[in-house]
PDB file of C-alpha atoms in Angstrom:
ATOM      1  CA  MET A  36      -0.135   0.054  -0.016  1.00  0.00           C
ATOM      2  CA  TYR A  37       1.257   3.445  -0.909  1.00  0.00           C
ATOM      3  CA  TYR A  38       1.224   6.344   1.484  1.00  0.00           C
ATOM      4  CA  ASN A  39      -0.274   9.545   0.267  1.00  0.00           C
ATOM      5  CA  ALA A  40       2.085  12.193  -1.153  1.00  0.00           C
ATOM      6  CA  PRO A  41       4.355  14.106  -0.687  1.00  0.00           C
ATOM      7  CA  LEU A  42       6.499  11.010   0.132  1.00  0.00           C
ATOM      8  CA  LEU A  43       5.871   7.515  -1.393  1.00  0.00           C
ATOM      9  CA  TYR A  44       5.614   4.855   1.132  1.00  0.00           C
ATOM     10  CA  GLU A  45       5.132   1.067   1.306  1.00  0.00           C
ATOM     11  CA  GLN A  46       5.238  -0.747   4.753  1.00  0.00           C
ATOM     12  CA  ALA A  47       8.099  -3.159   5.201  1.00  0.00           C
ATOM     13  CA  TYR A  48       9.728  -2.071   1.741  1.00  0.00           C
ATOM     14  CA  SER A  49      13.398  -1.524   1.769  1.00  0.00           C
ATOM     15  CA  ILE A  50      16.349  -0.847  -0.619  1.00  0.00           C
ATOM     16  CA  THR A  51      19.876  -1.905   0.179  1.00  0.00           C
ATOM     17  CA  ILE A  52      23.130  -1.070  -1.548  1.00  0.00           C
ATOM     18  CA  ASN A  53      26.284  -2.882  -0.109  1.00  0.00           C
ATOM     19  CA  ASN A  54      26.587  -3.311   3.631  1.00  0.00           C
ATOM     20  CA  ALA A  55      27.275  -0.973   6.495  1.00  0.00           C
ATOM     21  CA  GLU A  56      31.013  -1.618   6.454  1.00  0.00           C
ATOM     22  CA  ALA A  57      31.362  -0.580   2.768  1.00  0.00           C
ATOM     23  CA  PRO A  58      32.732   2.903   1.853  1.00  0.00           C
ATOM     24  CA  LEU A  59      29.422   3.520  -0.180  1.00  0.00           C
ATOM     25  CA  TYR A  60      26.270   2.136   1.623  1.00  0.00           C
ATOM     26  CA  TYR A  61      22.510   2.728   1.406  1.00  0.00           C
ATOM     27  CA  PHE A  62      19.579   1.278   3.445  1.00  0.00           C
ATOM     28  CA  PHE A  63      16.177   2.925   2.912  1.00  0.00           C
ATOM     29  CA  ASP A  64      13.777   1.390   5.348  1.00  0.00           C
ATOM     30  CA  TYR A  65      10.058   2.067   4.975  1.00  0.00           C
ATOM     31  CA  ASP A  66       8.192   0.886   8.125  1.00  0.00           C
ATOM     32  CA  GLU A  67       6.087   1.544  11.196  1.00  0.00           C
ATOM     33  CA  ARG A  68       7.313   1.942  14.730  1.00  0.00           C
ATOM     34  CA  SER A  69       5.459   2.138  17.937  1.00  0.00           C
ATOM     35  CA  TYR A  70       5.814   2.891  21.640  1.00  0.00           C
ATOM     36  CA  ASN A  71       6.471  -0.681  22.661  1.00  0.00           C
ATOM     37  CA  ILE A  72       9.669  -0.894  20.797  1.00  0.00           C
ATOM     38  CA  ASN A  73      11.289   2.360  21.944  1.00  0.00           C
ATOM     39  CA  MET A  74      14.891   1.913  22.848  1.00  0.00           C
ATOM     40  CA  GLU A  75      15.805   2.420  26.515  1.00  0.00           C
ATOM     41  CA  PHE A  76      18.931   4.556  25.784  1.00  0.00           C
ATOM     42  CA  GLN A  77      20.525   6.482  23.104  1.00  0.00           C
ATOM     43  CA  HIS A  78      22.727   4.609  20.623  1.00  0.00           C
ATOM     44  CA  PHE A  79      25.073   5.334  17.790  1.00  0.00           C
ATOM     45  CA  HIS A  80      26.288   4.223  14.289  1.00  0.00           C
ATOM     46  CA  GLN A  81      29.310   4.404  12.245  1.00  0.00           C
ATOM     47  CA  PHE A  82      27.150   5.696   9.320  1.00  0.00           C
ATOM     48  CA  TYR A  83      24.976   8.616   8.605  1.00  0.00           C
ATOM     49  CA  GLU A  84      21.326   8.506   9.300  1.00  0.00           C
ATOM     50  CA  VAL A  85      18.335  10.476   8.141  1.00  0.00           C
ATOM     51  CA  HIS A  86      14.845  10.062   9.877  1.00  0.00           C
ATOM     52  CA  ILE A  87      11.713  11.320   8.367  1.00  0.00           C
ATOM     53  CA  LEU A  88       8.382  11.021  10.270  1.00  0.00           C
ATOM     54  CA  LEU A  89       5.396  10.502   7.996  1.00  0.00           C
ATOM     55  CA  ASP A  90       2.502  10.690  10.396  1.00  0.00           C
ATOM     56  CA  GLY A  91       1.447  11.464  13.940  1.00  0.00           C
ATOM     57  CA  LYS A  92       3.931  12.780  16.431  1.00  0.00           C
ATOM     58  CA  ALA A  93       7.184  11.580  17.883  1.00  0.00           C
ATOM     59  CA  SER A  94      10.360  13.016  19.397  1.00  0.00           C
ATOM     60  CA  HIS A  95      14.087  12.678  18.980  1.00  0.00           C
ATOM     61  CA  ILE A  96      16.673  12.858  21.758  1.00  0.00           C
ATOM     62  CA  ILE A  97      20.134  13.741  20.535  1.00  0.00           C
ATOM     63  CA  GLU A  98      22.947  13.888  22.917  1.00  0.00           C
ATOM     64  CA  GLY A  99      20.500  14.505  25.785  1.00  0.00           C
ATOM     65  CA  ASP A 100      18.462  17.351  24.041  1.00  0.00           C
ATOM     66  CA  TYR A 101      14.830  16.795  23.313  1.00  0.00           C
ATOM     67  CA  TYR A 102      13.246  17.641  20.020  1.00  0.00           C
ATOM     68  CA  ALA A 103       9.533  17.234  19.141  1.00  0.00           C
ATOM     69  CA  LEU A 104       8.787  16.072  15.532  1.00  0.00           C
ATOM     70  CA  GLN A 105       5.810  16.658  13.287  1.00  0.00           C
ATOM     71  CA  PRO A 106       5.283  14.794   9.879  1.00  0.00           C
ATOM     72  CA  TYR A 107       7.888  15.466   7.325  1.00  0.00           C
ATOM     73  CA  ASP A 108      10.508  16.911   9.639  1.00  0.00           C
ATOM     74  CA  ILE A 109      13.911  15.624   8.512  1.00  0.00           C
ATOM     75  CA  VAL A 110      16.323  14.628  11.202  1.00  0.00           C
ATOM     76  CA  PHE A 111      20.053  14.506  10.130  1.00  0.00           C
ATOM     77  CA  LEU A 112      22.409  12.355  12.356  1.00  0.00           C
ATOM     78  CA  ARG A 113      26.109  12.126  11.756  1.00  0.00           C
ATOM     79  CA  PRO A 114      28.083   9.154  12.538  1.00  0.00           C
ATOM     80  CA  ALA A 115      28.863   8.538  16.514  1.00  0.00           C
ATOM     81  CA  LEU A 116      26.022  10.903  17.487  1.00  0.00           C
ATOM     82  CA  LEU A 117      24.165   9.476  20.501  1.00  0.00           C
ATOM     83  CA  HIS A 118      20.371   9.555  19.701  1.00  0.00           C
ATOM     84  CA  LYS A 119      17.183   7.790  20.054  1.00  0.00           C
ATOM     85  CA  THR A 120      13.643   8.237  18.601  1.00  0.00           C
ATOM     86  CA  GLU A 121      10.701   8.077  21.015  1.00  0.00           C
ATOM     87  CA  TYR A 122       7.240   7.141  19.665  1.00  0.00           C
ATOM     88  CA  PRO A 123       4.148   7.820  21.944  1.00  0.00           C
ATOM     89  CA  VAL A 124       1.438   5.413  23.058  1.00  0.00           C
ATOM     90  CA  GLY A 125      -1.004   4.758  20.356  1.00  0.00           C
ATOM     91  CA  ALA A 126      -1.073   3.632  16.777  1.00  0.00           C
ATOM     92  CA  PRO A 127       2.252   2.856  15.048  1.00  0.00           C
ATOM     93  CA  ARG A 128       3.903   5.766  13.285  1.00  0.00           C
ATOM     94  CA  LYS A 129       5.068   5.499   9.658  1.00  0.00           C
ATOM     95  CA  ARG A 130       8.600   6.671   8.948  1.00  0.00           C
ATOM     96  CA  LEU A 131      11.391   6.523   6.616  1.00  0.00           C
ATOM     97  CA  ILE A 132      14.867   5.785   7.889  1.00  0.00           C
ATOM     98  CA  ILE A 133      17.864   6.166   5.566  1.00  0.00           C
ATOM     99  CA  ASN A 134      21.272   4.810   6.702  1.00  0.00           C
ATOM    100  CA  PHE A 135      24.141   5.577   4.370  1.00  0.00           C
ATOM    101  CA  ALA A 136      27.871   6.139   4.052  1.00  0.00           C
ATOM    102  CA  ILE A 137      29.579   8.241   1.144  1.00  0.00           C
ATOM    103  CA  PRO A 138      33.252   8.707   1.028  1.00  0.00           C
ATOM    104  CA  ALA A 139      33.699  12.384   1.435  1.00  0.00           C
ATOM    105  CA  ASP A 140      37.444  12.277   0.404  1.00  0.00           C
ATOM    106  CA  THR A 141      36.768  11.314  -3.267  1.00  0.00           C
ATOM    107  CA  PRO A 142      39.177  13.153  -5.384  1.00  0.00           C
ATOM    108  CA  CYS A 143      37.841  16.308  -6.915  1.00  0.00           C
ATOM    109  CA  LEU A 144      34.475  15.695  -5.273  1.00  0.00           C
ATOM    110  CA  GLY A 145      35.487  15.759  -1.583  1.00  0.00           C
ATOM    111  CA  GLY A 146      34.833  19.437  -1.093  1.00  0.00           C
ATOM    112  CA  MET A 147      31.504  19.395  -2.666  1.00  0.00           C
ATOM    113  CA  LEU A 148      30.405  16.355  -0.887  1.00  0.00           C
ATOM    114  CA  ARG A 149      31.321  17.914   2.502  1.00  0.00           C
ATOM    115  CA  GLN A 150      29.126  20.897   1.628  1.00  0.00           C
ATOM    116  CA  ALA A 151      26.288  18.548   0.822  1.00  0.00           C
ATOM    117  CA  LEU A 152      26.812  16.744   4.293  1.00  0.00           C
ATOM    118  CA  ALA A 153      27.181  20.058   6.087  1.00  0.00           C
ATOM    119  CA  PRO A 154      23.476  19.958   7.454  1.00  0.00           C
ATOM    120  CA  PHE A 155      24.527  17.024   9.682  1.00  0.00           C
ATOM    121  CA  ASP A 156      26.824  19.294  11.662  1.00  0.00           C
ATOM    122  CA  ALA A 157      24.263  21.929  12.413  1.00  0.00           C
ATOM    123  CA  GLU A 158      23.662  22.637  16.152  1.00  0.00           C
ATOM    124  CA  VAL A 159      20.070  21.623  15.688  1.00  0.00           C
ATOM    125  CA  PRO A 160      20.130  19.039  12.740  1.00  0.00           C
ATOM    126  CA  ILE A 161      16.445  18.945  12.157  1.00  0.00           C
ATOM    127  CA  TYR A 162      14.815  20.493   9.119  1.00  0.00           C
ATOM    128  CA  ARG A 163      11.243  21.684   8.553  1.00  0.00           C
ATOM    129  CA  LEU A 164      11.011  22.884   4.880  1.00  0.00           C
ATOM    130  CA  GLY A 165       8.415  25.076   3.108  1.00  0.00           C
ATOM    131  CA  ASP A 166       6.043  23.218   0.871  1.00  0.00           C
ATOM    132  CA  ALA A 167       7.927  23.907  -2.339  1.00  0.00           C
ATOM    133  CA  GLU A 168      11.440  23.165  -0.939  1.00  0.00           C
ATOM    134  CA  ARG A 169       9.991  19.962   0.710  1.00  0.00           C
ATOM    135  CA  ALA A 170       8.384  18.810  -2.726  1.00  0.00           C
ATOM    136  CA  SER A 171      11.633  19.371  -4.500  1.00  0.00           C
ATOM    137  CA  ALA A 172      13.678  17.452  -1.958  1.00  0.00           C
ATOM    138  CA  PHE A 173      11.153  14.612  -1.510  1.00  0.00           C
ATOM    139  CA  GLY A 174      10.891  14.296  -5.306  1.00  0.00           C
ATOM    140  CA  TYR A 175      14.402  12.880  -5.309  1.00  0.00           C
ATOM    141  CA  LEU A 176      13.373  10.292  -2.663  1.00  0.00           C
ATOM    142  CA  ASN A 177      10.274   9.364  -4.618  1.00  0.00           C
ATOM    143  CA  ASP A 178      12.577   8.702  -7.764  1.00  0.00           C
ATOM    144  CA  ILE A 179      14.638   6.465  -5.383  1.00  0.00           C
ATOM    145  CA  PHE A 180      11.546   4.645  -4.271  1.00  0.00           C
ATOM    146  CA  THR A 181      10.536   3.867  -7.820  1.00  0.00           C
ATOM    147  CA  LEU A 182      14.069   3.006  -8.898  1.00  0.00           C
ATOM    148  CA  GLY A 183      14.095   0.432  -6.055  1.00  0.00           C
ATOM    149  CA  LYS A 184      11.263  -1.444  -7.764  1.00  0.00           C
ATOM    150  CA  GLN A 185      13.404  -1.886 -10.939  1.00  0.00           C
ATOM    151  CA  PRO A 186      15.691  -4.823 -11.559  1.00  0.00           C
ATOM    152  CA  ARG A 187      18.787  -4.226  -9.658  1.00  0.00           C
ATOM    153  CA  THR A 188      21.866  -3.293 -11.883  1.00  0.00           C
ATOM    154  CA  PRO A 189      24.928  -1.292 -11.409  1.00  0.00           C
ATOM    155  CA  LEU A 190      23.237   1.555 -13.354  1.00  0.00           C
ATOM    156  CA  THR A 191      20.111   1.625 -11.114  1.00  0.00           C
ATOM    157  CA  GLU A 192      22.423   1.646  -8.040  1.00  0.00           C
ATOM    158  CA  LEU A 193      24.288   4.532  -9.571  1.00  0.00           C
ATOM    159  CA  ALA A 194      20.987   6.374 -10.218  1.00  0.00           C
ATOM    160  CA  ILE A 195      19.930   5.883  -6.611  1.00  0.00           C
ATOM    161  CA  HIS A 196      23.259   7.231  -5.311  1.00  0.00           C
ATOM    162  CA  SER A 197      22.979  10.194  -7.683  1.00  0.00           C
ATOM    163  CA  LYS A 198      19.232  10.912  -6.635  1.00  0.00           C
ATOM    164  CA  PHE A 199      20.306  10.775  -3.020  1.00  0.00           C
ATOM    165  CA  VAL A 200      23.122  13.167  -3.485  1.00  0.00           C
ATOM    166  CA  GLU A 201      20.522  15.534  -5.117  1.00  0.00           C
ATOM    167  CA  PHE A 202      18.331  15.138  -2.010  1.00  0.00           C
ATOM    168  CA  LEU A 203      21.334  16.045   0.197  1.00  0.00           C
ATOM    169  CA  CYS A 204      21.981  19.128  -1.913  1.00  0.00           C
ATOM    170  CA  ALA A 205      18.367  20.222  -1.912  1.00  0.00           C
ATOM    171  CA  VAL A 206      18.167  20.183   1.858  1.00  0.00           C
ATOM    172  CA  ALA A 207      21.641  21.901   2.242  1.00  0.00           C
ATOM    173  CA  GLN A 208      20.570  24.721  -0.131  1.00  0.00           C
ATOM    174  CA  ALA A 209      17.376  25.122   1.832  1.00  0.00           C
ATOM    175  CA  CYS A 210      19.024  25.299   5.244  1.00  0.00           C
ATOM    176  CA  PRO A 211      18.935  29.041   5.504  1.00  0.00           C
ATOM    177  CA  ARG A 212      15.124  28.931   5.419  1.00  0.00           C
ATOM    178  CA  ASN A 213      14.661  26.038   7.903  1.00  0.00           C
ATOM    179  CA  THR A 214      11.732  26.743  10.059  1.00  0.00           C
ATOM    180  CA  TYR A 215      12.180  24.195  12.665  1.00  0.00           C
ATOM    181  CA  VAL A 216      12.278  25.552  16.279  1.00  0.00           C
ATOM    182  CA  PRO A 217      12.816  23.330  19.179  1.00  0.00           C
ATOM    183  CA  GLN A 218       9.727  22.924  21.416  1.00  0.00           C
ATOM    184  CA  GLU A 219       9.420  24.989  24.574  1.00  0.00           C
ATOM    185  CA  PHE A 220       8.157  22.693  27.482  1.00  0.00           C
ATOM    186  CA  ASP A 221       5.033  23.683  29.284  1.00  0.00           C
ATOM    187  CA  ASP A 222       6.575  22.890  32.716  1.00  0.00           C
ATOM    188  CA  SER A 223       9.880  24.301  33.828  1.00  0.00           C
ATOM    189  CA  ILE A 224      11.094  21.172  35.517  1.00  0.00           C
ATOM    190  CA  THR A 225      10.980  19.158  32.281  1.00  0.00           C
ATOM    191  CA  HIS A 226      13.024  21.862  30.551  1.00  0.00           C
ATOM    192  CA  LYS A 227      15.416  21.766  33.485  1.00  0.00           C
ATOM    193  CA  ILE A 228      15.745  18.072  33.308  1.00  0.00           C
ATOM    194  CA  TYR A 229      16.609  18.095  29.685  1.00  0.00           C
ATOM    195  CA  SER A 230      19.091  20.844  30.347  1.00  0.00           C
ATOM    196  CA  ILE A 231      20.705  18.512  32.788  1.00  0.00           C
ATOM    197  CA  THR A 232      20.858  15.643  30.330  1.00  0.00           C
ATOM    198  CA  SER A 233      22.432  17.947  27.699  1.00  0.00           C
ATOM    199  CA  TYR A 234      24.954  19.023  30.343  1.00  0.00           C
ATOM    200  CA  ILE A 235      25.860  15.482  31.168  1.00  0.00           C
ATOM    201  CA  HIS A 236      26.574  14.685  27.405  1.00  0.00           C
ATOM    202  CA  SER A 237      28.808  17.751  27.198  1.00  0.00           C
ATOM    203  CA  ASN A 238      30.692  17.080  30.407  1.00  0.00           C
ATOM    204  CA  TYR A 239      30.583  13.373  31.065  1.00  0.00           C
ATOM    205  CA  ALA A 240      34.375  13.243  31.449  1.00  0.00           C
ATOM    206  CA  GLN A 241      34.084  15.507  34.501  1.00  0.00           C
ATOM    207  CA  GLU A 242      33.321  14.398  38.074  1.00  0.00           C
ATOM    208  CA  LEU A 243      29.527  14.438  38.280  1.00  0.00           C
ATOM    209  CA  SER A 244      27.376  13.504  41.146  1.00  0.00           C
ATOM    210  CA  LEU A 245      23.788  14.176  42.434  1.00  0.00           C
ATOM    211  CA  ASP A 246      25.005  16.799  44.781  1.00  0.00           C
ATOM    212  CA  TYR A 247      27.182  18.596  42.210  1.00  0.00           C
ATOM    213  CA  ILE A 248      24.397  18.791  39.663  1.00  0.00           C
ATOM    214  CA  SER A 249      21.723  19.793  42.136  1.00  0.00           C
ATOM    215  CA  LYS A 250      23.939  22.738  43.243  1.00  0.00           C
ATOM    216  CA  LYS A 251      24.788  23.708  39.632  1.00  0.00           C
ATOM    217  CA  PHE A 252      21.044  23.726  38.524  1.00  0.00           C
ATOM    218  CA  PHE A 253      19.668  25.137  41.809  1.00  0.00           C
ATOM    219  CA  ILE A 254      17.480  22.145  42.579  1.00  0.00           C
ATOM    220  CA  SER A 255      17.367  20.143  45.818  1.00  0.00           C
ATOM    221  CA  PRO A 256      19.013  16.676  45.493  1.00  0.00           C
ATOM    222  CA  TYR A 257      15.859  14.815  46.433  1.00  0.00           C
ATOM    223  CA  TYR A 258      13.623  16.602  44.007  1.00  0.00           C
ATOM    224  CA  LEU A 259      16.130  16.346  41.242  1.00  0.00           C
ATOM    225  CA  SER A 260      16.534  12.628  41.761  1.00  0.00           C
ATOM    226  CA  HIS A 261      12.696  12.191  41.804  1.00  0.00           C
ATOM    227  CA  GLN A 262      11.992  14.321  38.798  1.00  0.00           C
ATOM    228  CA  PHE A 263      15.012  12.992  36.712  1.00  0.00           C
ATOM    229  CA  LYS A 264      13.629   9.481  37.012  1.00  0.00           C
ATOM    230  CA  SER A 265      10.035  10.707  36.149  1.00  0.00           C
ATOM    231  CA  VAL A 266      11.187  12.495  33.019  1.00  0.00           C
ATOM    232  CA  THR A 267      13.822  10.207  31.624  1.00  0.00           C
ATOM    233  CA  GLY A 268      13.048   6.871  33.153  1.00  0.00           C
ATOM    234  CA  PHE A 269      16.578   6.562  34.503  1.00  0.00           C
ATOM    235  CA  THR A 270      18.125   7.389  37.832  1.00  0.00           C
ATOM    236  CA  LEU A 271      20.651  10.292  37.464  1.00  0.00           C
ATOM    237  CA  ILE A 272      23.667   8.085  38.366  1.00  0.00           C
ATOM    238  CA  ASN A 273      22.548   5.382  35.755  1.00  0.00           C
ATOM    239  CA  TYR A 274      22.222   8.078  33.134  1.00  0.00           C
ATOM    240  CA  ILE A 275      25.641   9.443  33.788  1.00  0.00           C
ATOM    241  CA  GLN A 276      27.162   5.939  33.707  1.00  0.00           C
ATOM    242  CA  MET A 277      25.383   5.009  30.469  1.00  0.00           C
ATOM    243  CA  THR A 278      26.561   8.291  28.829  1.00  0.00           C
ATOM    244  CA  ARG A 279      30.076   7.397  29.760  1.00  0.00           C
ATOM    245  CA  VAL A 280      29.847   3.734  28.591  1.00  0.00           C
ATOM    246  CA  ARG A 281      28.362   4.748  25.230  1.00  0.00           C
ATOM    247  CA  ASN A 282      31.341   7.192  24.632  1.00  0.00           C
ATOM    248  CA  ALA A 283      33.741   4.567  25.727  1.00  0.00           C
ATOM    249  CA  GLN A 284      32.089   2.042  23.224  1.00  0.00           C
ATOM    250  CA  GLN A 285      32.839   4.608  20.397  1.00  0.00           C
ATOM    251  CA  LEU A 286      36.330   4.855  21.383  1.00  0.00           C
ATOM    252  CA  LEU A 287      36.856   1.134  21.803  1.00  0.00           C
ATOM    253  CA  LEU A 288      35.414   0.449  18.450  1.00  0.00           C
ATOM    254  CA  TYR A 289      36.713   3.350  16.237  1.00  0.00           C
ATOM    255  CA  THR A 290      40.126   4.343  17.860  1.00  0.00           C
ATOM    256  CA  ASP A 291      43.371   2.702  18.960  1.00  0.00           C
ATOM    257  CA  MET A 292      43.198   4.619  22.252  1.00  0.00           C
ATOM    258  CA  LYS A 293      44.600   2.541  25.176  1.00  0.00           C
ATOM    259  CA  ILE A 294      41.928   1.231  27.482  1.00  0.00           C
ATOM    260  CA  ALA A 295      43.585   3.000  30.421  1.00  0.00           C
ATOM    261  CA  ASP A 296      43.316   6.201  28.534  1.00  0.00           C
ATOM    262  CA  ILE A 297      39.622   5.672  27.652  1.00  0.00           C
ATOM    263  CA  THR A 298      39.002   5.029  31.312  1.00  0.00           C
ATOM    264  CA  ALA A 299      40.192   8.465  32.229  1.00  0.00           C
ATOM    265  CA  HIS A 300      38.820  10.287  29.117  1.00  0.00           C
ATOM    266  CA  CYS A 301      35.270   9.003  29.784  1.00  0.00           C
ATOM    267  CA  GLY A 302      35.246  10.119  33.525  1.00  0.00           C
ATOM    268  CA  PHE A 303      35.831   6.814  35.262  1.00  0.00           C
ATOM    269  CA  THR A 304      38.153   7.138  38.346  1.00  0.00           C
ATOM    270  CA  SER A 305      39.832   3.780  37.927  1.00  0.00           C
ATOM    271  CA  PHE A 306      39.992   0.754  35.456  1.00  0.00           C
ATOM    272  CA  SER A 307      38.318  -1.464  38.092  1.00  0.00           C
ATOM    273  CA  GLN A 308      35.383   1.000  38.205  1.00  0.00           C
ATOM    274  CA  PHE A 309      35.204   1.235  34.318  1.00  0.00           C
ATOM    275  CA  ASN A 310      35.311  -2.505  33.999  1.00  0.00           C
ATOM    276  CA  ARG A 311      32.569  -3.052  36.635  1.00  0.00           C
ATOM    277  CA  VAL A 312      30.183  -0.405  35.092  1.00  0.00           C
ATOM    278  CA  PHE A 313      30.905  -1.455  31.542  1.00  0.00           C
ATOM    279  CA  ASN A 314      30.053  -5.043  32.438  1.00  0.00           C
ATOM    280  CA  LYS A 315      26.935  -3.965  34.279  1.00  0.00           C
ATOM    281  CA  PHE A 316      25.392  -2.461  31.007  1.00  0.00           C
ATOM    282  CA  CYS A 317      27.069  -4.392  28.258  1.00  0.00           C
ATOM    283  CA  HIS A 318      27.541  -7.788  29.952  1.00  0.00           C
ATOM    284  CA  THR A 319      31.081  -8.115  28.580  1.00  0.00           C
ATOM    285  CA  SER A 320      34.380  -6.372  29.297  1.00  0.00           C
ATOM    286  CA  PRO A 321      35.810  -3.454  27.516  1.00  0.00           C
ATOM    287  CA  SER A 322      38.619  -5.601  26.024  1.00  0.00           C
ATOM    288  CA  LEU A 323      36.310  -8.252  24.673  1.00  0.00           C
ATOM    289  CA  PHE A 324      34.041  -5.530  23.275  1.00  0.00           C
ATOM    290  CA  ARG A 325      36.914  -4.130  21.442  1.00  0.00           C
ATOM    291  CA  LEU A 326      38.224  -7.463  20.233  1.00  0.00           C
ATOM    292  CA  ASN A 327      34.890  -8.391  18.766  1.00  0.00           C
ATOM    293  CA  GLY A 328      34.694  -5.087  17.051  1.00  0.00           C
ATOM    294  CA  SER A 329      38.228  -5.318  15.559  1.00  0.00           C
ATOM    295  CA  ALA A 330      37.331  -8.833  14.305  1.00  0.00           C
ATOM    296  CA  GLY A 331      34.549  -7.429  12.199  1.00  0.00           C
ATOM    297  CA  ILE A 332      31.876  -8.737  14.602  1.00  0.00           C
ATOM    298  CA  THR A 333      29.279  -6.286  15.629  1.00  0.00           C
ATOM    299  CA  PRO A 334      29.455  -6.505  19.490  1.00  0.00           C
ATOM    300  CA  ALA A 335      26.320  -8.353  20.518  1.00  0.00           C
ATOM    301  CA  ASN A 336      25.595  -5.793  23.288  1.00  0.00           C
ATOM    302  CA  ASN A 337      26.250  -2.688  21.315  1.00  0.00           C
ATOM    303  CA  TYR A 338      22.854  -1.489  22.791  1.00  0.00           C
ATOM    304  CA  ILE A 339      22.966  -0.782  26.516  1.00  0.00           C
ATOM    305  CA  GLN A 340      20.751  -3.104  28.559  1.00  0.00           C
ATOM    306  CA  LEU A 341      19.642  -1.577  31.784  1.00  0.00           C
ATOM    307  CA  PRO A 342      19.607  -4.162  34.649  1.00  0.00           C
ATOM    308  CA  ALA A 343      16.086  -4.763  35.903  1.00  0.00           C
ATOM    309  CA  GLU A 344      17.108  -3.575  39.416  1.00  0.00           C
ATOM    310  CA  SER A 345      18.464  -0.289  37.929  1.00  0.00           C
ATOM    311  CA  ARG A 346      15.168   0.208  36.192  1.00  0.00           C
ATOM    312  CA  GLU A 347      13.309  -0.183  39.377  1.00  0.00           C
ATOM    313  CA  ALA A 348      15.576   2.050  41.444  1.00  0.00           C
TER     314      ALA A 348
END
């Protein structure tokens, strides 16, 4: 079944070119998502991601910042950015997810490709386009939808790549006229809690504690502890630890930094503490997590699993 314009849609339809480890990679995923499969905590990829909500409402949390979404908002997520989508209780929401990788160091084209990818580096990488600009940008995605129905050949794959680059260029050219504005919360405490989560993501390497944060944000420790769990679903200490573990995972997978250096860089006071907290959420040690990744195996516990006793705390 096709979804009404401006963006073609067919549930459970997908288009794949190469795999996530290839220098050039595409995965267009047309499907539905609902509240009961929301991720517990923010995750990251080594590739770029574009998220387009097609109906209803949803929200995105990017590095601890909260962003409300309406249909046809375009979320641009660069590699290694911590993020998650939250879908509300109710009917599933249609959405298009595009995962991709493009070698931006291509001779002669590198500078131009970096310009096309510039929207991913915006402070707020969410785009709400006017009708004409949205129709132009989505026209290229609709062409890709149609090309994906054709017999797969090198030429159709090249055409898909070409159309997607045109889509990126259309959004990049429309950036100065982006009308997306982050939502103002109705209650001040929710606003303050998301200010705290954003602060944690920017300062996870520092010494953080309930007492320190309560003083910095002028809120009592008891009230902060209660409201933080109510808004985010996590205790403050678990949130700090998970943010540190997520950043440690990135360094373990994508750098040659020594584990002892990662320990200090991510705010852990000792290797024993790092090892204990990492095992708590990932059910493996940092060294085994890196070993699996360097062997070309996606670590089974790349997604943090919050222990049941921590969820109930």
